[in-house]
PDB file of C-alpha atoms in Angstrom:
ATOM      1  CA  VAL A   1     -95.280  89.204 -89.336  1.00 85.00           C
ATOM      2  CA  ALA A   2     -93.157  89.332 -86.208  1.00 84.00           C
ATOM      3  CA  THR A   3     -89.611  90.710 -86.163  1.00 85.00           C
ATOM      4  CA  TYR A   4     -86.924  90.552 -83.489  1.00 82.00           C
ATOM      5  CA  ASP A   5     -83.769  92.690 -83.299  1.00 82.00           C
ATOM      6  CA  GLY A   6     -81.698  90.486 -80.977  1.00 78.00           C
ATOM      7  CA  SER A   7     -81.773  93.011 -78.125  1.00 79.00           C
ATOM      8  CA  ALA A   8     -83.179  90.555 -75.534  1.00 77.00           C
ATOM      9  CA  THR A   9     -85.897  93.113 -74.697  1.00 76.00           C
ATOM     10  CA  ASP A  10     -89.648  93.121 -75.269  1.00 74.00           C
ATOM     11  CA  ALA A  11     -89.151  96.344 -77.252  1.00 76.00           C
ATOM     12  CA  GLY A  12     -87.018  94.338 -79.700  1.00 80.00           C
ATOM     13  CA  LEU A  13     -90.158  92.502 -80.858  1.00 80.00           C
ATOM     14  CA  GLN A  14     -92.375  94.140 -83.431  1.00 83.00           C
ATOM     15  CA  LEU A  15     -95.687  92.743 -84.643  1.00 83.00           C
ATOM     16  CA  TYR A  16     -97.283  93.615 -87.975  1.00 87.00           C
ATOM     17  CA  VAL A  17    -100.895  92.705 -88.784  1.00 86.00           C
ATOM     18  CA  ASN A  18    -101.885  92.951 -92.447  1.00 87.00           C
ATOM     19  CA  GLY A  19     -98.694  94.934 -93.036  1.00 89.00           C
ATOM     20  CA  SER A  20     -99.336  97.522 -90.299  1.00 90.00           C
ATOM     21  CA  LEU A  21     -97.080  97.850 -87.246  1.00 88.00           C
ATOM     22  CA  GLN A  22     -99.052  97.357 -84.034  1.00 86.00           C
ATOM     23  CA  ASP A  23     -98.632  99.994 -81.304  1.00 81.00           C
ATOM     24  CA  THR A  24     -98.458  97.447 -78.501  1.00 65.00           C
ATOM     25  CA  PRO A  25     -95.665  94.870 -78.645  1.00 55.00           C
ATOM     26  CA  PRO A  26     -96.697  91.234 -78.227  1.00 54.00           C
ATOM     27  CA  ARG A  27     -96.735  90.134 -74.585  1.00 56.00           C
ATOM     28  CA  ALA A  28     -97.110  86.379 -75.072  1.00 57.00           C
ATOM     29  CA  VAL A  29     -93.373  85.987 -74.435  1.00 58.00           C
ATOM     30  CA  LYS A  30     -91.254  87.668 -71.781  1.00 61.00           C
ATOM     31  CA  LEU A  31     -87.744  88.060 -73.150  1.00 62.00           C
ATOM     32  CA  GLU A  32     -85.037  87.724 -70.543  1.00 62.00           C
ATOM     33  CA  SER A  33     -82.089  86.974 -72.799  1.00 61.00           C
ATOM     34  CA  ALA A  34     -81.226  87.002 -76.485  1.00 62.00           C
ATOM     35  CA  MET A  35     -82.657  84.186 -78.551  1.00 65.00           C
ATOM     36  CA  ASN A  36     -80.054  81.466 -79.041  1.00 61.00           C
ATOM     37  CA  THR A  37     -79.755  80.937 -82.772  1.00 62.00           C
ATOM     38  CA  LYS A  38     -77.618  77.824 -82.273  1.00 71.00           C
ATOM     39  CA  GLY A  39     -80.418  75.878 -80.617  1.00 70.00           C
ATOM     40  CA  GLN A  40     -83.545  74.338 -82.059  1.00 70.00           C
ATOM     41  CA  LEU A  41     -86.334  76.569 -83.312  1.00 70.00           C
ATOM     42  CA  PHE A  42     -89.819  75.651 -82.130  1.00 71.00           C
ATOM     43  CA  ILE A  43     -92.817  77.135 -83.928  1.00 75.00           C
ATOM     44  CA  GLY A  44     -96.115  76.672 -82.135  1.00 73.00           C
ATOM     45  CA  GLN A  45     -94.534  74.931 -79.136  1.00 71.00           C
ATOM     46  CA  ALA A  46     -92.541  76.106 -76.141  1.00 62.00           C
ATOM     47  CA  ALA A  47     -88.905  75.012 -76.291  1.00 59.00           C
ATOM     48  CA  GLY A  48     -88.189  71.784 -74.466  1.00 60.00           C
ATOM     49  CA  LYS A  49     -91.851  71.134 -73.705  1.00 56.00           C
ATOM     50  CA  LYS A  50     -93.888  68.058 -74.537  1.00 62.00           C
ATOM     51  CA  ALA A  51     -96.647  67.956 -77.154  1.00 58.00           C
ATOM     52  CA  GLU A  52     -99.292  68.986 -74.598  1.00 61.00           C
ATOM     53  CA  ARG A  53     -97.740  72.477 -74.658  1.00 64.00           C
ATOM     54  CA  LEU A  54     -98.614  73.063 -78.319  1.00 67.00           C
ATOM     55  CA  VAL A  55    -100.219  76.374 -79.216  1.00 66.00           C
ATOM     56  CA  GLY A  56    -103.911  76.061 -80.033  1.00 70.00           C
ATOM     57  CA  GLY A  57    -105.012  76.963 -83.544  1.00 73.00           C
ATOM     58  CA  ALA A  58    -103.256  76.708 -86.872  1.00 77.00           C
ATOM     59  CA  ILE A  59    -100.122  78.208 -88.358  1.00 78.00           C
ATOM     60  CA  GLN A  60    -100.778  79.174 -91.951  1.00 79.00           C
ATOM     61  CA  ASP A  61     -97.276  80.227 -92.993  1.00 82.00           C
ATOM     62  CA  ALA A  62     -93.939  80.182 -91.197  1.00 84.00           C
ATOM     63  CA  ARG A  63     -90.728  81.677 -92.569  1.00 86.00           C
ATOM     64  CA  VAL A  64     -87.339  82.397 -91.034  1.00 85.00           C
ATOM     65  CA  TYR A  65     -85.063  85.068 -92.455  1.00 86.00           C
ATOM     66  CA  ALA A  66     -81.403  85.769 -91.677  1.00 83.00           C
ATOM     67  CA  ARG A  67     -82.171  89.445 -91.132  1.00 86.00           C
ATOM     68  CA  ARG A  68     -84.806  91.592 -89.473  1.00 85.00           C
ATOM     69  CA  LEU A  69     -87.562  92.441 -91.930  1.00 89.00           C
ATOM     70  CA  THR A  70     -88.280  96.084 -92.663  1.00 91.00           C
ATOM     71  CA  PRO A  71     -91.740  97.668 -92.517  1.00 90.00           C
ATOM     72  CA  SER A  72     -91.740  97.552 -96.331  1.00 93.00           C
ATOM     73  CA  ASP A  73     -91.005  93.804 -96.212  1.00 92.00           C
ATOM     74  CA  ALA A  74     -93.944  93.288 -93.835  1.00 91.00           C
ATOM     75  CA  ARG A  75     -96.302  95.199 -96.149  1.00 91.00           C
ATOM     76  CA  THR A  76     -95.129  93.151 -99.135  1.00 93.00           C
ATOM     77  CA  LEU A  77     -95.651  89.869 -97.292  1.00 89.00           C
ATOM     78  CA  ALA A  78     -99.152  90.954 -96.240  1.00 88.00           C
ATOM     79  CA  GLN A  79    -100.078  91.417 -99.907  1.00 87.00           C
ATOM     80  CA  LEU A  80     -98.932  87.971-101.081  1.00 83.00           C
ATOM     81  CA  PRO A  81    -101.722  85.639-102.207  1.00 81.00           C
ATOM     82  CA  GLU A  82    -102.516  82.785 -99.855  1.00 71.00           C
TER      83      GLU A  82
END
């Protein structure tokens, strides 16, 4: 589970693995401005890029919430059956 607080900073990203908050924030993306919620949302592909820029691997589950998830939410999601 990844959460974002809208701060436009790397510290605004939090990554949970199996319901546990990771000490090191994800560094795959360098945030330089707030995410524009009026634009398109790309999952597994960089915005505005062609298909050759797809992320390798598979995405098992993708969800978008209208609020930042709490640590309790992340733990609950980690316990859901696949």
